[in-house]
């Protein structure tokens, strides 16, 4: 992957895993699918999807008896809904472990919600009285997430929420940039530059992590470099997994305004400050103050701000910040 020129700091098409039924593949127990238009019509422009249907992969066939999870929440069993003697727990786990070890090229994964195989969380677990609680992950998803804790994951149902959608796509792009950096065998200067570009993005998610990551990189001689990289990316992905808030976005926008204060006349400064304040009050979506800032930075470029991922975390055509 290479970076486009200028302000566009985004990698090219990114490989992301997905539950096959979400692409419109007719692999469900009843021969149907659960196509997600957002995935197939919008994200597919930017993500190169790699599909998995664990139930078909373990030979259950199409159509097939539906399964559900029963028993101990720490070790749920996947059994047939009509025939509880059908138990596919072992094959689903084994397939999950097998796939989990082969997805180093993926930069994210979108799971089908509620599935006893693919659900990321809050999948129904039935007790022996037939009562269900939403407490566990699907067996396939659980193995993938356990073996790949840094991999950005999300469910298609949660992608209907504007904050979670923006958050997931942002994390996929950050993770893709990180892997690209790692592939180039970075030195200390490259790590510092990577962090520097992501500073305002992190600040929009967590002030504590913004400070902690900065401290972590303030002395790169304390630990072996590889250990620092491992701790750093773990902290960064943890920080980003917490959705950014309107309050924190406002804080970042005001920081960015500070870089323009010597270049703008008082009328433009006031206009920008009022636009940021209107965003804070919920009168404008995030895209409005951002576009205004970008407009001013295009006239008064600043090398540090020009590199900030915050201004351009994912393709603008996805319009993810139009509803934030
Ligand atoms: S939820 Fe998972 S197991 Fe079920 S049909 Fe979709 S891809 Fe297959």
Short mmCIF file of C-alpha atoms and ligand atoms in Angstrom, two decimals:
data_model
loop_
_atom_site.label_atom_id
_atom_site.label_comp_id
_atom_site.label_asym_id
_atom_site.label_seq_id
_atom_site.Cartn_x
_atom_site.Cartn_y
_atom_site.Cartn_z
CA UNK A 1 0.00 0.00 0.00
CA UNK A 2 1.15 3.50 -0.68
CA UNK A 3 -0.11 6.83 0.48
CA UNK A 4 -1.76 9.23 -1.90
CA UNK A 5 -0.26 12.67 -2.25
CA UNK A 6 -0.88 15.80 -0.23
CA UNK A 7 -3.57 15.87 2.42
CA UNK A 8 -4.92 12.45 1.57
CA UNK A 9 -3.06 10.27 4.05
CA UNK A 10 -5.11 7.16 3.37
CA UNK A 11 -3.86 3.76 2.28
CA UNK A 12 -5.34 2.12 -0.80
CA UNK A 13 -8.02 -0.62 -0.72
CA UNK A 14 -7.84 -2.54 2.56
CA UNK A 15 -8.51 -6.24 3.18
CA UNK A 16 -11.27 -6.75 5.73
CA UNK A 17 -12.94 -9.99 6.79
CA UNK A 18 -16.73 -10.31 6.81
CA UNK A 19 -19.42 -12.87 7.59
CA UNK A 20 -20.35 -14.17 4.14
CA UNK A 21 -24.13 -13.69 4.48
CA UNK A 22 -23.57 -9.93 4.90
CA UNK A 23 -22.22 -9.76 1.34
CA UNK A 24 -25.47 -11.25 0.03
CA UNK A 25 -24.12 -14.80 -0.24
CA UNK A 26 -26.97 -17.27 0.25
CA UNK A 27 -25.30 -19.26 3.00
CA UNK A 28 -27.73 -18.98 5.90
CA UNK A 29 -29.41 -22.03 7.43
CA UNK A 30 -32.54 -21.32 5.36
CA UNK A 31 -30.66 -20.64 2.13
CA UNK A 32 -31.09 -16.89 2.49
CA UNK A 33 -28.68 -14.02 3.10
CA UNK A 34 -28.46 -10.87 5.22
CA UNK A 35 -26.97 -8.46 2.74
CA UNK A 36 -25.87 -5.16 4.23
CA UNK A 37 -26.13 -2.33 1.70
CA UNK A 38 -23.68 -0.22 3.67
CA UNK A 39 -21.11 -3.01 3.36
CA UNK A 40 -21.71 -3.98 -0.27
CA UNK A 41 -22.52 -0.56 -1.74
CA UNK A 42 -20.35 1.80 0.29
CA UNK A 43 -17.57 0.09 2.23
CA UNK A 44 -16.79 -2.25 -0.68
CA UNK A 45 -15.49 0.78 -2.61
CA UNK A 46 -12.65 0.99 -0.11
CA UNK A 47 -12.43 -2.43 1.52
CA UNK A 48 -11.44 -5.62 -0.26
CA UNK A 49 -13.74 -8.06 1.57
CA UNK A 50 -12.69 -11.60 2.40
CA UNK A 51 -15.77 -13.64 3.33
CA UNK A 52 -16.15 -16.52 5.78
CA UNK A 53 -19.15 -18.68 6.62
CA UNK A 54 -18.00 -20.96 9.43
CA UNK A 55 -21.14 -23.12 9.43
CA UNK A 56 -20.78 -23.92 5.74
CA UNK A 57 -17.02 -24.36 6.15
CA UNK A 58 -17.48 -27.12 8.74
CA UNK A 59 -19.76 -28.98 6.36
CA UNK A 60 -23.22 -28.19 7.75
CA UNK A 61 -24.57 -27.57 4.26
CA UNK A 62 -27.26 -25.24 2.87
CA UNK A 63 -30.02 -25.44 3.96
CA UNK A 64 -29.25 -26.84 7.40
CA UNK A 65 -30.69 -27.19 10.85
CA UNK A 66 -30.28 -23.92 12.79
CA UNK A 67 -28.05 -24.04 15.84
CA UNK A 68 -28.04 -22.16 19.15
CA UNK A 69 -25.73 -21.80 22.13
CA UNK A 70 -26.50 -23.58 25.41
CA UNK A 71 -24.85 -24.28 28.75
CA UNK A 72 -21.99 -22.61 30.59
CA UNK A 73 -21.27 -18.99 29.49
CA UNK A 74 -17.53 -19.71 29.78
CA UNK A 75 -17.79 -22.73 27.52
CA UNK A 76 -21.01 -22.59 25.50
CA UNK A 77 -22.03 -25.48 23.30
CA UNK A 78 -23.43 -25.03 19.79
CA UNK A 79 -26.26 -27.54 19.34
CA UNK A 80 -29.12 -28.09 16.91
CA UNK A 81 -32.35 -26.20 17.64
CA UNK A 82 -34.48 -29.18 16.58
CA UNK A 83 -32.01 -31.92 17.48
CA UNK A 84 -29.90 -31.13 20.56
CA UNK A 85 -27.84 -34.25 19.83
CA UNK A 86 -26.27 -32.32 16.96
CA UNK A 87 -23.26 -30.64 18.60
CA UNK A 88 -20.88 -28.64 16.36
CA UNK A 89 -18.97 -26.89 19.14
CA UNK A 90 -15.64 -28.58 18.42
CA UNK A 91 -15.68 -28.08 14.62
CA UNK A 92 -16.70 -24.42 14.94
CA UNK A 93 -13.95 -23.72 17.48
CA UNK A 94 -11.35 -25.62 15.46
CA UNK A 95 -12.30 -23.74 12.29
CA UNK A 96 -12.19 -20.44 14.20
CA UNK A 97 -8.71 -21.21 15.54
CA UNK A 98 -7.53 -22.24 12.09
CA UNK A 99 -8.81 -19.04 10.44
CA UNK A 100 -7.55 -16.92 13.37
CA UNK A 101 -4.00 -18.00 12.59
CA UNK A 102 -4.28 -17.14 8.89
CA UNK A 103 -5.66 -13.61 8.84
CA UNK A 104 -2.53 -11.55 9.38
CA UNK A 105 -3.36 -9.71 6.14
CA UNK A 106 -6.76 -8.51 7.40
CA UNK A 107 -7.14 -5.03 8.89
CA UNK A 108 -10.63 -5.45 10.31
CA UNK A 109 -13.57 -7.84 10.55
CA UNK A 110 -17.34 -7.29 10.34
CA UNK A 111 -19.39 -9.99 12.03
CA UNK A 112 -23.07 -10.89 11.65
CA UNK A 113 -24.86 -9.97 14.85
CA UNK A 114 -26.79 -12.49 16.97
CA UNK A 115 -25.26 -15.52 15.24
CA UNK A 116 -24.14 -18.41 17.50
CA UNK A 117 -21.11 -18.67 15.19
CA UNK A 118 -20.40 -15.09 14.06
CA UNK A 119 -21.92 -12.81 16.73
CA UNK A 120 -19.34 -10.51 18.33
CA UNK A 121 -21.17 -10.08 21.62
CA UNK A 122 -24.56 -10.43 23.31
CA UNK A 123 -25.45 -13.64 21.47
CA UNK A 124 -28.28 -15.57 23.12
CA UNK A 125 -27.26 -18.39 25.45
CA UNK A 126 -30.07 -20.75 26.41
CA UNK A 127 -30.34 -22.52 29.78
CA UNK A 128 -31.90 -25.94 30.30
CA UNK A 129 -35.33 -24.32 30.80
CA UNK A 130 -35.12 -22.79 27.33
CA UNK A 131 -34.65 -19.23 28.69
CA UNK A 132 -32.09 -17.04 26.91
CA UNK A 133 -29.67 -14.37 28.09
CA UNK A 134 -27.55 -12.24 25.77
CA UNK A 135 -24.16 -12.84 27.32
CA UNK A 136 -21.67 -14.52 24.98
CA UNK A 137 -19.85 -14.23 21.65
CA UNK A 138 -20.38 -16.65 18.78
CA UNK A 139 -17.86 -19.49 18.75
CA UNK A 140 -16.11 -18.54 15.51
CA UNK A 141 -15.96 -14.83 16.38
CA UNK A 142 -14.63 -15.57 19.86
CA UNK A 143 -11.64 -17.50 18.50
CA UNK A 144 -10.81 -14.79 15.95
CA UNK A 145 -10.97 -12.01 18.51
CA UNK A 146 -8.98 -13.92 21.15
CA UNK A 147 -6.13 -14.62 18.74
CA UNK A 148 -6.14 -11.15 17.16
CA UNK A 149 -6.82 -8.67 19.98
CA UNK A 150 -5.66 -5.64 18.00
CA UNK A 151 -7.83 -6.36 14.96
CA UNK A 152 -10.68 -3.81 14.70
CA UNK A 153 -13.95 -5.72 14.84
CA UNK A 154 -17.59 -4.69 14.65
CA UNK A 155 -21.04 -6.09 13.99
CA UNK A 156 -23.13 -5.00 11.03
CA UNK A 157 -26.05 -4.03 13.29
CA UNK A 158 -23.87 -1.60 15.26
CA UNK A 159 -22.66 -0.05 11.99
CA UNK A 160 -26.09 1.60 11.74
CA UNK A 161 -24.97 3.88 14.57
CA UNK A 162 -23.10 6.89 13.14
CA UNK A 163 -20.57 7.09 16.00
CA UNK A 164 -19.77 3.39 15.94
CA UNK A 165 -19.54 3.37 12.13
CA UNK A 166 -17.07 6.26 12.10
CA UNK A 167 -15.17 4.64 14.95
CA UNK A 168 -14.83 1.26 13.25
CA UNK A 169 -13.73 2.64 9.89
CA UNK A 170 -11.27 4.98 11.62
CA UNK A 171 -9.73 2.05 13.53
CA UNK A 172 -9.43 -0.03 10.35
CA UNK A 173 -7.47 2.74 8.63
CA UNK A 174 -5.24 3.36 11.65
CA UNK A 175 -4.51 -0.35 11.95
CA UNK A 176 -3.78 -0.53 8.21
CA UNK A 177 -1.33 2.37 8.51
CA UNK A 178 0.32 0.69 11.48
CA UNK A 179 0.78 -2.60 9.62
CA UNK A 180 2.16 -0.70 6.68
CA UNK A 181 4.64 0.97 9.02
CA UNK A 182 5.62 -2.39 10.51
CA UNK A 183 6.14 -3.91 7.07
CA UNK A 184 8.71 -1.17 6.42
CA UNK A 185 10.67 -2.15 9.57
CA UNK A 186 10.45 1.29 11.18
CA UNK A 187 13.15 2.99 13.19
CA UNK A 188 12.51 5.24 16.18
CA UNK A 189 12.03 8.33 14.04
CA UNK A 190 9.35 6.56 12.00
CA UNK A 191 7.48 5.56 15.16
CA UNK A 192 7.60 9.13 16.46
CA UNK A 193 6.33 10.43 13.14
CA UNK A 194 3.48 7.91 13.13
CA UNK A 195 2.46 8.99 16.61
CA UNK A 196 2.79 12.65 15.73
CA UNK A 197 0.34 12.23 12.82
CA UNK A 198 -2.22 10.54 15.07
CA UNK A 199 -1.99 12.91 18.03
CA UNK A 200 -5.17 14.88 17.46
CA UNK A 201 -7.09 11.75 16.52
CA UNK A 202 -6.13 10.20 19.87
CA UNK A 203 -7.01 13.39 21.71
CA UNK A 204 -10.53 13.19 20.27
CA UNK A 205 -10.91 9.77 21.87
CA UNK A 206 -9.08 9.97 25.18
CA UNK A 207 -7.11 12.71 26.91
CA UNK A 208 -5.59 10.18 29.31
CA UNK A 209 -4.31 7.95 26.50
CA UNK A 210 -3.11 10.99 24.57
CA UNK A 211 -0.88 11.84 27.54
CA UNK A 212 0.10 8.24 28.25
CA UNK A 213 1.15 7.49 24.67
CA UNK A 214 3.16 10.71 24.57
CA UNK A 215 4.97 9.74 27.78
CA UNK A 216 5.56 6.24 26.46
CA UNK A 217 7.45 7.64 23.48
CA UNK A 218 9.32 10.34 25.40
CA UNK A 219 12.19 7.94 26.15
CA UNK A 220 12.70 5.26 23.53
CA UNK A 221 15.84 3.91 25.19
CA UNK A 222 14.16 2.45 28.28
CA UNK A 223 12.91 -0.73 26.61
CA UNK A 224 13.74 -2.77 23.52
CA UNK A 225 12.20 -1.01 20.51
CA UNK A 226 10.00 -3.98 19.57
CA UNK A 227 8.46 -4.00 23.04
CA UNK A 228 7.76 -0.28 22.81
CA UNK A 229 6.03 -0.82 19.44
CA UNK A 230 3.88 -3.62 20.89
CA UNK A 231 2.86 -1.57 23.93
CA UNK A 232 2.28 1.52 21.80
CA UNK A 233 -0.08 -0.04 19.24
CA UNK A 234 -1.97 -1.83 21.99
CA UNK A 235 -2.48 1.50 23.79
CA UNK A 236 -3.40 3.30 20.58
CA UNK A 237 -6.03 0.76 19.51
CA UNK A 238 -7.41 0.70 23.05
CA UNK A 239 -7.70 4.51 23.01
CA UNK A 240 -9.46 4.51 19.65
CA UNK A 241 -11.90 1.78 20.63
CA UNK A 242 -13.52 4.38 22.88
CA UNK A 243 -15.77 6.48 20.60
CA UNK A 244 -14.86 10.15 20.31
CA UNK A 245 -17.33 12.55 21.91
CA UNK A 246 -18.66 15.93 20.79
CA UNK A 247 -16.87 17.51 23.74
CA UNK A 248 -13.51 16.00 22.81
CA UNK A 249 -13.97 16.80 19.11
CA UNK A 250 -14.66 20.41 20.14
CA UNK A 251 -11.45 20.44 22.16
CA UNK A 252 -9.48 19.22 19.14
CA UNK A 253 -11.14 21.72 16.79
CA UNK A 254 -10.20 24.54 19.17
CA UNK A 255 -6.60 23.30 19.26
CA UNK A 256 -6.55 23.33 15.46
CA UNK A 257 -8.01 26.84 15.38
CA UNK A 258 -5.03 27.90 17.48
CA UNK A 259 -2.69 27.09 14.56
CA UNK A 260 -4.53 29.65 12.41
CA UNK A 261 -4.72 32.51 14.86
CA UNK A 262 -1.80 34.44 13.35
CA UNK A 263 -3.10 33.98 9.80
CA UNK A 264 -6.77 34.86 10.06
CA UNK A 265 -8.25 38.31 10.45
CA UNK A 266 -10.59 38.82 13.35
CA UNK A 267 -13.78 38.31 11.28
CA UNK A 268 -12.62 34.90 9.97
CA UNK A 269 -11.35 33.87 13.42
CA UNK A 270 -14.69 34.76 14.99
CA UNK A 271 -16.59 32.96 12.25
CA UNK A 272 -14.53 29.80 12.76
CA UNK A 273 -14.81 29.95 16.56
CA UNK A 274 -18.59 30.41 16.31
CA UNK A 275 -18.89 27.51 13.88
CA UNK A 276 -16.98 25.28 16.32
CA UNK A 277 -19.24 26.45 19.13
CA UNK A 278 -22.36 25.73 17.05
CA UNK A 279 -21.00 22.20 16.52
CA UNK A 280 -20.45 21.90 20.29
CA UNK A 281 -24.10 22.84 20.84
CA UNK A 282 -25.21 20.19 18.34
CA UNK A 283 -26.39 22.64 15.67
CA UNK A 284 -23.95 21.44 13.00
CA UNK A 285 -22.46 18.05 12.24
CA UNK A 286 -18.69 17.61 12.63
CA UNK A 287 -18.12 17.94 8.91
CA UNK A 288 -19.03 21.65 8.97
CA UNK A 289 -16.25 23.01 11.24
CA UNK A 290 -13.85 20.48 9.72
CA UNK A 291 -14.43 21.69 6.18
CA UNK A 292 -14.04 25.29 7.29
CA UNK A 293 -10.76 24.47 9.02
CA UNK A 294 -9.54 22.57 5.97
CA UNK A 295 -10.44 25.51 3.78
CA UNK A 296 -8.35 27.87 5.91
CA UNK A 297 -5.44 25.41 6.15
CA UNK A 298 -5.47 25.11 2.35
CA UNK A 299 -4.86 28.87 2.19
CA UNK A 300 -2.47 28.92 5.18
CA UNK A 301 -0.76 25.50 5.14
CA UNK A 302 0.92 24.25 8.28
CA UNK A 303 3.25 21.25 7.89
CA UNK A 304 2.31 19.67 11.24
CA UNK A 305 -1.44 20.04 10.69
CA UNK A 306 -1.16 18.96 7.07
CA UNK A 307 -0.02 15.54 8.32
CA UNK A 308 -2.72 15.11 10.95
CA UNK A 309 -4.84 12.01 10.36
CA UNK A 310 -7.62 13.63 12.38
CA UNK A 311 -8.52 15.86 9.44
CA UNK A 312 -8.72 12.95 7.06
CA UNK A 313 -9.13 9.63 8.92
CA UNK A 314 -11.06 7.83 6.17
CA UNK A 315 -12.38 8.56 2.66
CA UNK A 316 -14.52 11.70 2.63
CA UNK A 317 -16.87 10.08 0.09
CA UNK A 318 -18.11 7.75 2.84
CA UNK A 319 -19.59 10.89 4.50
CA UNK A 320 -19.11 9.32 7.92
CA UNK A 321 -18.69 12.67 9.63
CA UNK A 322 -21.78 14.21 8.02
CA UNK A 323 -24.01 12.80 10.76
CA UNK A 324 -21.67 13.04 13.78
S1 LIG B 1 -23.88 -15.57 10.41
FE1 LIG B 1 -21.94 -16.57 9.98
S2 LIG B 1 -22.40 -18.76 10.06
FE2 LIG B 1 -24.37 -17.67 9.87
S3 LIG B 1 -24.77 -17.63 7.66
FE3 LIG B 1 -23.73 -15.73 8.18
S4 LIG B 1 -21.58 -16.19 7.78
FE4 LIG B 1 -22.63 -18.16 7.91
#
